[in-house]
Coordinates of C-alpha atoms in Angstrom, one line a residue:
M1 CA 14.7 -62.1 36.1
A2 CA 12.1 -61.2 38.6
V3 CA 8.5 -61.8 38.1
S4 CA 5.8 -60.6 40.1
G5 CA 1.9 -61.7 40.3
Y6 CA -0.8 -62.7 42.1
N7 CA -4.2 -64.6 42.6
E8 CA -6.9 -65.1 45.1
E9 CA -4.7 -66.2 48.0
T10 CA -1.4 -64.5 47.6
A11 CA 1.1 -62.0 45.7
F12 CA 4.7 -63.4 45.4
V13 CA 7.5 -62.0 42.9
D14 CA 9.6 -65.0 41.2
I15 CA 13.3 -64.5 41.0
F16 CA 14.9 -66.9 37.7
S17 CA 19.3 -67.2 37.4
L18 CA 19.4 -67.3 33.6
D19 CA 22.0 -69.5 32.4
I20 CA 24.4 -67.9 29.8
D21 CA 26.4 -69.6 28.1
S22 CA 29.7 -67.7 27.2
N23 CA 30.4 -69.9 24.4
S24 CA 27.6 -69.2 22.8
H25 CA 24.5 -66.4 22.9
E26 CA 21.9 -68.7 21.0
N27 CA 21.2 -70.4 23.9
P28 CA 18.2 -69.7 25.7
L29 CA 18.6 -67.9 28.8
L30 CA 15.9 -69.4 30.7
S31 CA 15.8 -73.3 32.1
S32 CA 13.2 -75.7 33.7
Q33 CA 14.9 -75.2 36.7
P34 CA 12.9 -74.0 40.0
T35 CA 13.1 -70.6 41.1
C36 CA 16.2 -69.2 43.2
C37 CA 14.0 -67.6 45.6
S38 CA 10.5 -66.3 45.9
V39 CA 9.1 -63.2 48.4
Q40 CA 5.2 -63.6 49.0
S41 CA 2.6 -61.9 50.8
L42 CA 0.0 -63.8 52.7
E43 CA -2.8 -61.4 51.8
S44 CA -4.6 -61.2 48.9
Y45 CA -4.3 -59.1 46.0
E46 CA -6.3 -57.0 43.7
I47 CA -3.7 -55.5 41.8
R48 CA -0.3 -57.3 40.6
P49 CA 2.8 -55.7 42.2
C50 CA 5.4 -53.8 41.2
V51 CA 8.8 -54.8 40.5
C52 CA 12.2 -54.0 38.8
F53 CA 15.9 -54.1 39.8
L54 CA 18.0 -52.0 41.0
N55 CA 21.2 -53.1 40.6
D56 CA 22.5 -57.0 40.9
D57 CA 21.4 -56.9 44.1
L58 CA 18.7 -54.8 44.9
L59 CA 15.2 -55.5 44.1
I60 CA 12.2 -53.0 44.2
K61 CA 8.9 -54.4 45.0
S62 CA 5.5 -52.8 46.0
F63 CA 3.1 -54.5 48.4
R64 CA -0.3 -52.4 49.0
N65 CA 1.2 -48.9 49.5
A66 CA 4.5 -49.8 50.3
I67 CA 7.9 -49.5 48.4
I68 CA 10.9 -52.2 49.6
L69 CA 14.4 -52.2 48.7
Y70 CA 15.3 -56.0 49.1
D71 CA 18.5 -57.4 48.8
C72 CA 18.7 -60.7 46.7
K73 CA 21.5 -62.3 47.8
S74 CA 20.5 -62.1 51.7
G75 CA 16.9 -61.9 51.2
Q76 CA 17.0 -59.2 53.8
V77 CA 14.8 -55.7 53.3
I78 CA 17.0 -52.9 53.5
K79 CA 14.3 -50.1 53.8
E80 CA 10.7 -50.1 53.1
T81 CA 9.0 -46.5 52.7
T82 CA 4.7 -45.9 53.4
L83 CA 3.0 -44.0 50.8
N84 CA -0.8 -42.9 50.5
K85 CA -1.4 -44.5 47.2
Q86 CA -0.7 -48.2 45.7
P87 CA 2.2 -48.2 42.9
T88 CA 0.4 -49.6 39.8
C89 CA 3.6 -49.1 37.6
M90 CA 7.2 -48.7 38.4
T91 CA 10.9 -48.9 36.4
T92 CA 14.6 -47.4 37.6
R93 CA 17.1 -45.5 35.6
D94 CA 20.2 -44.5 36.4
D95 CA 19.8 -45.1 40.2
C96 CA 16.3 -43.3 40.1
I97 CA 13.3 -45.7 41.0
Y98 CA 10.3 -43.9 38.6
V99 CA 6.9 -44.7 40.2
S100 CA 3.4 -44.3 39.1
F101 CA -0.6 -44.3 40.7
G102 CA -2.0 -45.5 38.4
N103 CA -6.2 -45.0 38.5
L104 CA -5.7 -43.3 42.0
N105 CA -3.2 -40.7 40.1
I106 CA -5.5 -38.3 39.1
D107 CA -2.6 -35.8 39.0
K108 CA -1.5 -38.0 36.6
K109 CA 2.1 -37.1 38.0
V110 CA 5.2 -39.8 38.4
F111 CA 6.6 -39.7 41.2
V112 CA 10.9 -39.9 41.1
F113 CA 12.8 -41.6 44.3
D114 CA 17.0 -41.6 45.1
N115 CA 18.4 -45.4 45.8
R116 CA 17.1 -44.6 49.7
L117 CA 13.8 -43.7 49.4
N118 CA 13.9 -40.1 49.5
K119 CA 11.7 -38.7 47.1
I120 CA 13.8 -36.1 44.4
R121 CA 10.8 -34.3 42.3
T122 CA 7.5 -34.9 40.6
I123 CA 7.0 -35.0 37.1
T124 CA 3.4 -34.1 35.6
L125 CA 2.5 -35.4 32.6
R126 CA 0.0 -33.3 30.5
G127 CA -2.2 -34.7 27.4
L128 CA -3.5 -37.4 28.5
I129 CA -7.6 -37.0 28.6
D130 CA -9.2 -37.7 31.9
N131 CA -9.6 -40.6 33.5
D132 CA -6.2 -42.1 31.7
Y133 CA -3.0 -42.6 33.1
P134 CA -0.3 -44.7 32.8
I135 CA -0.2 -48.9 32.7
D136 CA 3.5 -48.9 32.5
F137 CA 6.3 -47.3 31.7
T138 CA 10.4 -47.0 30.7
V139 CA 12.9 -44.4 30.7
N140 CA 15.8 -43.9 28.7
E141 CA 17.4 -40.7 29.8
D142 CA 15.2 -37.4 29.4
Q143 CA 12.7 -39.6 27.7
I144 CA 9.4 -41.6 29.2
F145 CA 8.1 -44.0 27.1
C146 CA 3.8 -44.7 28.6
T147 CA 1.3 -46.5 27.4
T148 CA -2.0 -45.6 29.1
H149 CA -5.0 -47.3 30.3
F150 CA -6.9 -46.1 27.0
G151 CA -4.7 -48.2 25.2
K152 CA -2.3 -44.9 23.8
G153 CA 1.5 -45.6 22.8
L154 CA 3.3 -42.0 24.3
L155 CA 6.8 -40.2 24.6
F156 CA 6.9 -37.9 27.3
N157 CA 9.9 -35.3 27.8
A158 CA 11.3 -34.8 31.2
S159 CA 8.9 -31.4 31.4
G160 CA 6.0 -33.8 30.6
D161 CA 4.5 -32.7 27.3
V162 CA 4.1 -35.2 24.6
E163 CA 6.2 -35.7 22.1
K164 CA 5.5 -38.6 19.8
R165 CA 2.6 -40.7 19.6
Y166 CA 3.1 -44.4 18.7
K167 CA 0.0 -46.0 16.4
H168 CA -1.3 -48.8 15.9
A169 CA -4.6 -49.8 13.1
F170 CA -5.9 -52.6 14.8
F171 CA -4.6 -53.0 18.9
N172 CA -4.2 -50.6 22.3
A173 CA -0.8 -50.4 23.8
L174 CA -0.1 -52.4 27.1
S175 CA 3.2 -52.6 27.5
V176 CA 6.5 -50.9 26.7
T177 CA 10.3 -51.4 26.8
F178 CA 13.3 -49.4 25.1
N179 CA 16.4 -51.5 23.8
E180 CA 19.7 -48.8 24.8
V181 CA 21.9 -51.0 22.2
T182 CA 20.0 -50.6 18.9
G183 CA 17.9 -47.3 20.3
L184 CA 14.4 -48.9 19.1
V185 CA 11.2 -48.5 20.9
V186 CA 9.2 -52.0 21.6
I187 CA 5.5 -51.7 22.3
L188 CA 3.2 -55.2 23.4
W189 CA -0.3 -54.5 21.3
G190 CA -3.5 -56.3 22.5
K191 CA -7.3 -56.3 22.3
R192 CA -9.2 -58.4 24.3
D193 CA -8.7 -61.7 24.0
H194 CA -7.1 -60.9 20.0
D195 CA -3.9 -61.9 18.8
R196 CA -0.8 -59.6 20.5
V197 CA 1.8 -58.2 18.6
V198 CA 5.2 -56.7 19.4
S199 CA 6.0 -53.3 16.9
V200 CA 8.9 -51.7 16.7
Y201 CA 9.5 -48.4 16.8
L202 CA 11.6 -45.6 16.1
P203 CA 12.0 -42.9 19.1
S204 CA 11.4 -40.2 16.6
R205 CA 8.9 -42.0 14.0
G206 CA 5.2 -42.8 15.0
D207 CA 4.8 -45.6 12.7
Y208 CA 6.1 -48.8 13.1
L209 CA 9.5 -50.5 11.9
A210 CA 7.8 -54.3 11.8
T211 CA 5.7 -56.4 14.2
F212 CA 6.2 -59.8 15.5
N213 CA 3.5 -62.2 17.3
V214 CA 3.4 -63.2 20.7
P215 CA 1.3 -65.7 22.6
L216 CA -2.3 -65.0 23.5
Y217 CA -3.0 -63.1 27.2
S218 CA 0.4 -61.6 26.7
V219 CA 0.7 -58.8 29.4
K220 CA 4.2 -57.8 29.7
I221 CA 7.3 -57.1 27.9
R222 CA 10.9 -56.2 29.2
I223 CA 14.2 -56.1 27.2
N224 CA 17.5 -56.7 28.2
S225 CA 20.0 -54.5 25.8
N226 CA 23.0 -56.5 27.2
I227 CA 22.3 -60.1 26.2
N228 CA 20.2 -59.1 23.0
K229 CA 16.5 -61.3 24.4
F230 CA 13.2 -60.2 25.4
F231 CA 10.5 -61.2 27.4
V232 CA 7.1 -62.1 27.3
V233 CA 4.8 -63.1 30.6
T234 CA 1.3 -63.9 29.9
K235 CA -1.5 -62.9 32.2
E236 CA -3.7 -66.6 32.5
T237 CA -1.4 -69.3 32.5
G238 CA 1.7 -67.2 34.0
E239 CA 4.2 -68.0 31.7
V240 CA 7.3 -66.7 30.6
Y241 CA 8.6 -66.8 27.1
E242 CA 12.1 -66.2 25.8
Y243 CA 13.2 -64.5 22.1
D244 CA 15.8 -63.1 20.8
T245 CA 15.7 -59.6 19.6
R246 CA 17.4 -60.7 15.5
D247 CA 13.7 -62.2 15.4
I248 CA 12.1 -58.8 15.9
F249 CA 13.5 -57.3 13.2
T250 CA 14.2 -59.3 10.2
F251 CA 15.6 -58.8 7.1
D252 CA 12.4 -59.1 4.7
D253 CA 11.3 -56.6 7.5
L254 CA 14.2 -54.2 6.6
L255 CA 12.8 -54.5 2.6
T256 CA 9.4 -53.4 3.5
C257 CA 10.2 -51.2 5.6
L258 CA 12.6 -49.8 3.1
S259 CA 9.8 -49.4 0.9
S260 CA 7.7 -47.7 2.8
L261 CA 10.2 -44.5 3.4
I262 CA 11.7 -45.0 0.3
A263 CA 9.9 -41.7 -2.0
P264 CA 9.4 -42.7 -5.8
E265 CA 11.9 -40.2 -7.0
D266 CA 14.3 -41.4 -4.9
Q267 CA 13.9 -44.6 -5.8
S268 CA 15.1 -43.3 -9.6
K269 CA 18.7 -42.6 -7.6
L270 CA 18.8 -45.9 -6.1
N271 CA 18.5 -47.8 -9.2
R272 CA 21.0 -45.5 -11.3
Y273 CA 23.2 -46.6 -7.9
F274 CA 22.9 -50.0 -9.2
E275 CA 23.3 -49.6 -12.8
V276 CA 18.9 -51.3 -12.8
Q277 CA 17.1 -50.5 -15.7
Q278 CA 13.3 -48.9 -14.7
D279 CA 10.1 -51.0 -16.0
N280 CA 8.0 -47.8 -17.7
K281 CA 4.9 -49.7 -18.1
R282 CA 5.0 -50.3 -14.3
W283 CA 5.4 -46.2 -13.2
F284 CA 1.6 -46.1 -11.7
L285 CA 2.8 -49.3 -8.9
R286 CA 4.7 -47.2 -5.9
S287 CA 6.9 -50.2 -5.0
S288 CA 7.7 -51.7 -8.2
D289 CA 11.5 -50.0 -9.0
L290 CA 12.3 -51.4 -5.5
Q291 CA 11.2 -55.1 -6.0
D292 CA 13.2 -54.6 -9.6
M293 CA 16.2 -53.4 -7.5
Y294 CA 15.8 -55.9 -5.1
E295 CA 15.6 -58.4 -7.3
H296 CA 18.3 -58.0 -9.6
L297 CA 20.5 -57.8 -6.2
R298 CA 19.3 -61.0 -5.6
K299 CA 20.9 -62.4 -8.6
T300 CA 23.5 -60.6 -8.5
G301 CA 24.7 -61.7 -4.9
R302 CA 24.5 -58.1 -3.5
L303 CA 21.4 -57.7 -1.9
S304 CA 22.2 -56.8 1.4
A305 CA 22.5 -54.8 4.4
E306 CA 25.9 -52.9 4.0
E307 CA 25.0 -52.2 -0.1
L308 CA 21.8 -50.9 0.7
M309 CA 23.6 -48.6 3.4
A310 CA 26.2 -47.8 1.0
A311 CA 22.9 -46.8 -2.0
C312 CA 21.0 -44.4 0.8
N313 CA 23.9 -42.7 1.6
H314 CA 24.7 -42.1 -1.8
A315 CA 21.3 -40.7 -2.2
G316 CA 20.9 -38.8 0.8
L317 CA 18.1 -40.8 2.1
S318 CA 19.5 -40.6 5.7
E319 CA 15.6 -42.4 7.2
A320 CA 16.5 -45.2 5.6
V321 CA 20.3 -44.9 6.6
E322 CA 19.0 -44.7 10.1
V323 CA 16.7 -47.8 9.5
I324 CA 19.6 -49.9 7.9
Y325 CA 21.9 -48.8 10.7
V326 CA 19.6 -49.9 13.9
Y327 CA 19.1 -53.1 12.0
Q328 CA 23.0 -53.6 11.9
K329 CA 23.6 -53.1 15.1
M330 CA 20.8 -55.6 16.1
H331 CA 22.3 -58.3 13.7
N332 CA 25.7 -57.6 14.0
P333 CA 27.1 -60.3 16.8
G334 CA 29.6 -57.7 18.0
V335 CA 27.6 -55.3 19.4
I336 CA 25.5 -57.5 21.4
G337 CA 26.0 -56.3 24.2
K338 CA 28.1 -56.8 27.7
R339 CA 27.8 -60.4 29.2
K340 CA 27.8 -61.0 33.0
A341 CA 31.0 -61.1 34.8
M342 CA 32.9 -64.6 35.2
P343 CA 33.0 -65.9 39.0
H344 CA 36.8 -65.3 39.0
G345 CA 35.8 -61.7 37.9
E346 CA 34.0 -60.8 41.1
Q347 CA 36.7 -60.1 42.9
Q348 CA 38.1 -57.1 41.1
H349 CA 34.3 -56.1 40.6
N350 CA 33.7 -55.5 44.3
E351 CA 37.2 -53.8 44.6
H352 CA 36.3 -51.5 41.4
V353 CA 32.9 -50.9 42.8
E354 CA 34.4 -49.6 46.6
T355 CA 37.3 -47.7 44.9
T356 CA 34.1 -45.8 42.8
E357 CA 32.4 -45.3 46.0
R358 CA 35.1 -43.7 47.8
E359 CA 35.7 -41.3 45.0
R360 CA 32.1 -40.7 45.1
Q361 CA 32.5 -39.6 48.8
Q362 CA 35.4 -37.8 48.2
L363 CA 33.6 -35.9 45.0
K364 CA 30.4 -35.0 47.4
E365 CA 32.7 -33.7 50.0
R366 CA 34.4 -31.4 47.4
H367 CA 31.1 -30.3 46.1
N368 CA 29.6 -29.7 49.5
A369 CA 32.6 -27.3 50.2
A370 CA 32.1 -25.7 46.7
K371 CA 29.0 -25.2 47.4
Q372 CA 29.3 -23.4 50.7
E373 CA 31.6 -21.6 49.2
K374 CA 29.5 -20.7 46.6
Q375 CA 26.9 -19.7 49.4
E376 CA 29.2 -17.0 51.0
L377 CA 30.2 -15.6 47.1
V378 CA 26.5 -15.3 46.3
E379 CA 26.2 -13.2 49.9
E380 CA 28.9 -10.9 49.0
L381 CA 27.9 -10.1 45.4
N382 CA 24.8 -9.5 46.6
N383 CA 25.9 -7.3 49.1
S384 CA 28.3 -5.4 46.8
E385 CA 25.0 -5.1 44.3
V386 CA 22.4 -3.5 47.0
Q387 CA 25.6 -0.9 47.9
M388 CA 25.9 -0.2 44.5
V389 CA 22.1 -0.4 43.4
T390 CA 21.8 2.7 46.8
D391 CA 24.4 4.4 45.2
R392 CA 22.8 4.4 41.6
L393 CA 19.6 5.4 42.9
Q394 CA 21.1 8.5 45.1
V395 CA 22.5 9.8 41.5
T396 CA 19.3 9.1 39.9
Q397 CA 17.5 10.6 42.5
E398 CA 19.6 13.9 42.2
R399 CA 19.2 14.1 38.6
L400 CA 15.7 13.8 38.8
Q401 CA 14.9 16.3 41.0
K402 CA 17.1 18.8 38.7
T403 CA 15.5 17.6 35.7
E404 CA 12.3 18.1 37.1
A405 CA 13.3 21.8 38.1
D406 CA 14.5 22.1 34.4
N407 CA 11.0 21.1 32.9
I408 CA 9.0 23.3 35.3
Q409 CA 11.3 26.4 34.0
L410 CA 10.6 25.3 30.8
T411 CA 7.3 25.0 31.2
Q412 CA 7.0 28.6 32.1
S413 CA 8.9 29.7 29.9
K414 CA 6.7 27.8 27.3
E415 CA 3.9 29.7 28.4
E416 CA 5.0 33.1 28.4
M417 CA 6.1 32.1 24.7
L418 CA 2.4 31.2 24.0
K419 CA 1.0 34.0 25.7
E420 CA 3.7 36.1 23.4
L421 CA 2.3 34.2 20.3
G422 CA -1.5 34.8 21.2
G423 CA -0.7 38.5 21.2
S424 CA 1.5 38.3 18.1
K425 CA -1.2 36.5 16.5
K426 CA -3.9 38.7 17.0
S427 CA -1.9 42.0 15.9
L428 CA -0.8 39.8 12.9
K429 CA -4.9 39.3 12.1
V430 CA -6.3 42.6 12.6
T431 CA -3.0 43.8 10.6
K432 CA -4.3 41.2 7.5
D433 CA -7.7 42.4 7.9
E434 CA -6.5 46.0 7.3
L435 CA -4.7 45.1 5.3
A436 CA -7.3 43.5 3.1
K437 CA -9.2 47.0 3.7
Y438 CA -7.0 48.6 1.3
Q439 CA -5.9 46.4 -1.0
L440 CA -9.2 46.3 -2.4
K441 CA -10.1 50.2 -2.1
F442 CA -6.8 50.1 -4.1
A443 CA -7.7 47.7 -6.6
K444 CA -11.1 49.7 -6.7
E445 CA -9.2 52.6 -7.3
S446 CA -6.7 50.7 -10.2
M447 CA -10.0 49.4 -12.0
A448 CA -11.5 52.6 -12.0
L449 CA -8.4 54.2 -13.1
E450 CA -8.2 52.2 -16.1
E451 CA -11.4 52.7 -16.9
V452 CA -10.9 56.4 -17.2
L453 CA -7.3 55.8 -19.3
K454 CA -9.3 53.8 -21.8
H455 CA -11.9 56.6 -22.2
T456 CA -9.1 59.5 -22.1
R457 CA -7.4 57.7 -24.7
A458 CA -10.8 57.3 -27.0
D459 CA -11.6 61.0 -26.0
M460 CA -8.5 61.4 -27.9
Y461 CA -8.3 60.0 -30.9
K462 CA -12.2 61.5 -31.6
S463 CA -10.5 64.9 -30.8
L464 CA -8.1 64.6 -33.5
S465 CA -10.4 63.2 -36.2
P466 CA -12.7 65.1 -38.6
V467 CA -15.3 67.3 -37.1
S468 CA -18.6 68.4 -37.8
A469 CA -18.9 72.2 -38.3
H470 CA -20.9 73.2 -35.6
E471 CA -18.5 71.3 -33.5
E472 CA -16.0 73.7 -34.8
S473 CA -17.4 76.0 -33.9
F474 CA -17.7 75.2 -30.7
P475 CA -14.5 73.1 -29.9
E476 CA -12.8 74.0 -26.5
E477 CA -15.7 74.0 -24.7
R478 CA -17.2 70.6 -25.9
E479 CA -14.2 69.1 -25.3
S480 CA -13.5 69.9 -21.8
L481 CA -17.4 69.1 -21.1
D482 CA -17.2 65.7 -22.3
L483 CA -13.8 64.6 -21.1
S484 CA -14.8 66.0 -17.0
R485 CA -18.0 63.7 -17.4
G486 CA -16.4 60.5 -19.4
S487 CA -13.6 60.7 -17.0
S488 CA -15.6 60.8 -13.8
L489 CA -18.1 58.2 -15.4
A490 CA -15.3 55.9 -16.4
A491 CA -14.2 56.0 -12.8
D492 CA -18.0 54.8 -11.8
Y493 CA -17.9 52.2 -14.3
G494 CA -14.6 50.3 -13.0
R495 CA -15.7 50.6 -9.4
L496 CA -18.8 49.5 -10.3
M497 CA -17.6 46.2 -12.4
V498 CA -15.1 45.7 -9.2
G499 CA -18.0 45.8 -7.2
I500 CA -20.3 43.2 -9.2
A501 CA -18.1 41.4 -9.9
E502 CA -16.9 40.6 -6.0
N503 CA -20.4 39.2 -5.5
L504 CA -20.4 37.2 -8.4
T505 CA -19.2 33.0 -7.0
L506 CA -18.3 31.3 -10.3
D507 CA -21.9 29.4 -10.3
I508 CA -23.9 33.0 -10.9
T509 CA -20.7 33.6 -13.5
L510 CA -21.9 30.2 -15.1
R511 CA -25.4 30.7 -15.2
L512 CA -25.1 34.4 -16.2
A513 CA -22.9 33.2 -19.1
T514 CA -25.5 30.6 -20.6
L515 CA -28.3 33.1 -20.2
F516 CA -26.6 35.1 -22.3
G517 CA -25.2 32.7 -24.9
L518 CA -21.9 32.9 -24.4
P519 CA -20.1 30.3 -26.3
P520 CA -18.6 26.9 -24.1
A521 CA -15.0 27.9 -24.8
E522 CA -16.0 30.8 -23.1
A523 CA -18.0 29.4 -20.3
D524 CA -15.0 26.5 -19.6
M525 CA -12.8 29.2 -19.3
L526 CA -14.3 30.9 -16.9
R527 CA -13.7 27.7 -14.8
R528 CA -10.6 27.6 -15.7
V529 CA -9.7 30.9 -15.2
S530 CA -11.4 31.2 -11.6
F531 CA -8.5 29.5 -9.6
L532 CA -6.6 32.4 -10.8
E533 CA -9.1 35.3 -10.3
T534 CA -12.9 36.5 -9.8
P535 CA -14.1 35.2 -12.6
G536 CA -16.9 37.8 -12.6
I537 CA -14.3 39.9 -14.0
T538 CA -13.7 38.0 -17.0
L539 CA -17.6 37.6 -17.3
L540 CA -17.9 41.4 -17.4
N541 CA -14.9 41.7 -20.2
F542 CA -16.8 39.6 -21.9
M543 CA -19.9 40.9 -22.2
K544 CA -17.9 44.4 -23.4
T545 CA -16.5 42.5 -25.9
R546 CA -19.9 41.3 -27.2
N547 CA -21.3 44.7 -26.5
I548 CA -23.7 43.3 -24.5
I549 CA -23.1 46.2 -21.7
N550 CA -21.1 48.9 -22.2
M551 CA -20.6 52.0 -19.5
Y552 CA -23.6 54.0 -21.1
D553 CA -26.4 51.0 -20.7
L554 CA -26.4 47.8 -17.9
T555 CA -29.5 46.8 -19.2
N556 CA -29.0 43.4 -20.2
L557 CA -27.0 43.0 -16.8
Q558 CA -30.2 43.7 -15.1
K559 CA -32.5 41.8 -16.2
G560 CA -29.6 38.3 -16.1
L561 CA -29.8 38.9 -12.3
I562 CA -33.4 39.8 -12.2
L563 CA -33.7 36.3 -13.8
L564 CA -31.5 34.8 -11.1
Q565 CA -32.8 37.0 -8.3
M566 CA -29.7 38.7 -7.4
N567 CA -31.8 41.9 -6.8
R568 CA -29.7 42.9 -4.3
I569 CA -26.8 44.1 -6.6
N570 CA -29.3 46.3 -9.0
E571 CA -30.5 47.9 -5.9
N572 CA -26.7 48.6 -4.2
L573 CA -24.4 48.6 -7.5
I574 CA -26.0 49.5 -10.3
V575 CA -29.3 51.7 -9.5
P576 CA -27.0 54.2 -8.0
Y577 CA -24.4 54.5 -11.0
Q578 CA -27.7 54.3 -13.7
S579 CA -28.9 57.5 -12.1
K580 CA -25.4 58.9 -13.0
I581 CA -25.5 57.9 -16.6
D582 CA -29.2 59.0 -16.8
P583 CA -29.0 62.1 -17.8
F584 CA -25.9 62.1 -21.1
H585 CA -27.5 61.6 -24.4
F586 CA -25.5 59.1 -26.0
E587 CA -25.5 58.5 -29.6
E588 CA -27.6 55.9 -30.7
N589 CA -24.4 53.5 -32.0
Q590 CA -23.0 53.0 -28.3
A591 CA -26.3 51.3 -27.5
P592 CA -26.1 47.8 -27.3
K593 CA -28.6 45.1 -28.1
L594 CA -31.2 44.8 -25.8
L595 CA -31.6 40.7 -25.7
D596 CA -35.6 40.2 -24.6
W597 CA -36.5 38.2 -22.6
P598 CA -39.6 36.9 -20.8
T599 CA -39.7 39.2 -17.3
D600 CA -43.4 39.0 -16.5
D601 CA -43.0 35.2 -15.0
Y602 CA -41.4 36.6 -11.7
Q603 CA -43.4 37.5 -9.0
A604 CA -40.5 39.4 -7.6
S605 CA -40.1 43.1 -8.1
P606 CA -37.0 44.3 -9.7
F607 CA -35.7 45.3 -6.6
A608 CA -37.4 42.4 -4.3
E609 CA -35.3 40.5 -1.8
E610 CA -32.5 37.7 -3.3
R611 CA -33.2 34.1 -2.9
P612 CA -31.6 32.4 0.1
V613 CA -28.0 31.7 -0.7
S614 CA -27.4 27.8 -0.1
S615 CA -24.0 27.2 2.7
Q616 CA -22.2 25.4 -0.6
E617 CA -23.1 29.0 -2.3
S618 CA -21.9 30.7 0.5
E619 CA -18.5 28.7 0.7
E620 CA -17.9 29.4 -3.2
R621 CA -18.8 32.8 -2.5
D622 CA -16.3 33.6 0.3
T623 CA -13.4 31.5 -1.7
S624 CA -14.2 33.4 -5.1
E625 CA -13.9 37.0 -2.9
Q626 CA -11.2 35.7 -1.2
Q627 CA -9.3 34.7 -4.1
H628 CA -10.3 38.0 -6.0
D629 CA -9.1 40.2 -3.2
K630 CA -5.7 38.8 -3.7
R631 CA -5.6 39.3 -7.4
V632 CA -6.8 42.2 -7.2
Y633 CA -3.6 43.1 -4.8
E634 CA -1.1 41.6 -7.3
K635 CA -2.8 43.6 -9.9
G636 CA -2.6 46.7 -8.2
Q637 CA 1.2 46.3 -7.3
M638 CA 2.0 45.2 -10.6
T639 CA 0.2 48.8 -11.9

């Protein structure tokens, strides 16, 4: 065992021989005998030298900014490497040396050297805050357990990222070590001049399993997994204390740890396994069921780690099983660890080492040959890949050129088709406009013919009825005169109705319906029929049915249009038609009932300009006209 220290005059490393009794491993290893050797530096030192064993014979130590490989048996320096900074903590693992530079390590890096002090790689510890740096660490495979200047206990992975933070409520982390046999992390905690404690952790858990008091001013802790011992060294007094690792994690500590790990719903499973009756009066106490179970097992003689392991396995409590397994490995004498080789086996051990060294050299040569062969294969593969990529690139370029030519041809064809399509659209639009004109003209003629047909049919019925004696004296002349005049007037009346309906929007139609006192049902029908045909035609039919207007008198319609300021309809349509019916003398029963509306309040003359039409009314009128033209055309087709 090597212990490093310093005072105002010198820095030193003392090497102790441990007295291992092969018959009893309970005896202490440290004795009061003086050290077997001591390595001193004549210069004063401000930082404790770092020291660790590379193997049974080789010692790694640091002085100032140098790392020295030292042979313990011969006392000779094998190799020395000078660094730019002064190491503050150092450890070894698998013939590799891990070095950190503490407060001088601005980048918070850990440097890795081989057993010949050649630098291999660098690990950057991420997750440390500013001005924080490692003060002690140990390595297990690809894990780095570290304590920092600010009292943090951390676990880093091989990439330097923080995987776990170990906690203690009242102390700061001072030193850390790892037990390879039990898989436990052991951390020394302290706070200035307060007590020091050693806490045991599972690597995957941040809360400690057990705690153990150690002397005041303890600053470093190290554990030897082979002999199941750990050692603590103090700062002020320079004393080294030896402890058995089984004293850290006792059976009582195991029971306490299980009480914190097992949830209340899992406690009932253990009670059923051990056939322990629960006390329902103490349900509010978290560990009351476990305490009853412990007491029951203690009375029946079943309180042991083996029984608890079986119960937790049966209940599926993986964390509790892991803790019990660690306890068993720590306290089972069969797994205490390897023993130091006896003197008569040293020759056999040396021969085995030499054989291993030769095999290692052979493996190294084979590795170099395989590496060279790999390099040749890589070069050949690269050449093949380059040729293959070149061929593929040439083929791809040819395909690309062909595709570009096809795209140009398609673009030209597309432009020609678009031009043809544009011309077709223009001709189609002209054809549609002409067709709409013919449809409107045809609809008007159809409406006029319908009115003529109705009038002719009515005149024929009249001609068949009894007539007066005066009419009997001139029957043929009167009938021919009435038929010719009536047919012409009916045709004009039908065209007039279509023309008026074209100029009536849905809004004007509803206002006229209200003005003429049509029932709400008919007004609602106008709204619904507007989706199928021009609502003006339906309104005029309602007005003819109620004798508000007829072929011989449109006075009521004129008055309504004047009130709504639709004077252009009167001027352009009704007035020319009215001039045709004024010369006729129709019977009194053919005149509709005139509606008495006050027209004096309107300043506009009967033929004044119409009021401005809003955009909404204009859109409604256009839509109504289009729908009307379509319906009139369909109606003409049906006729």
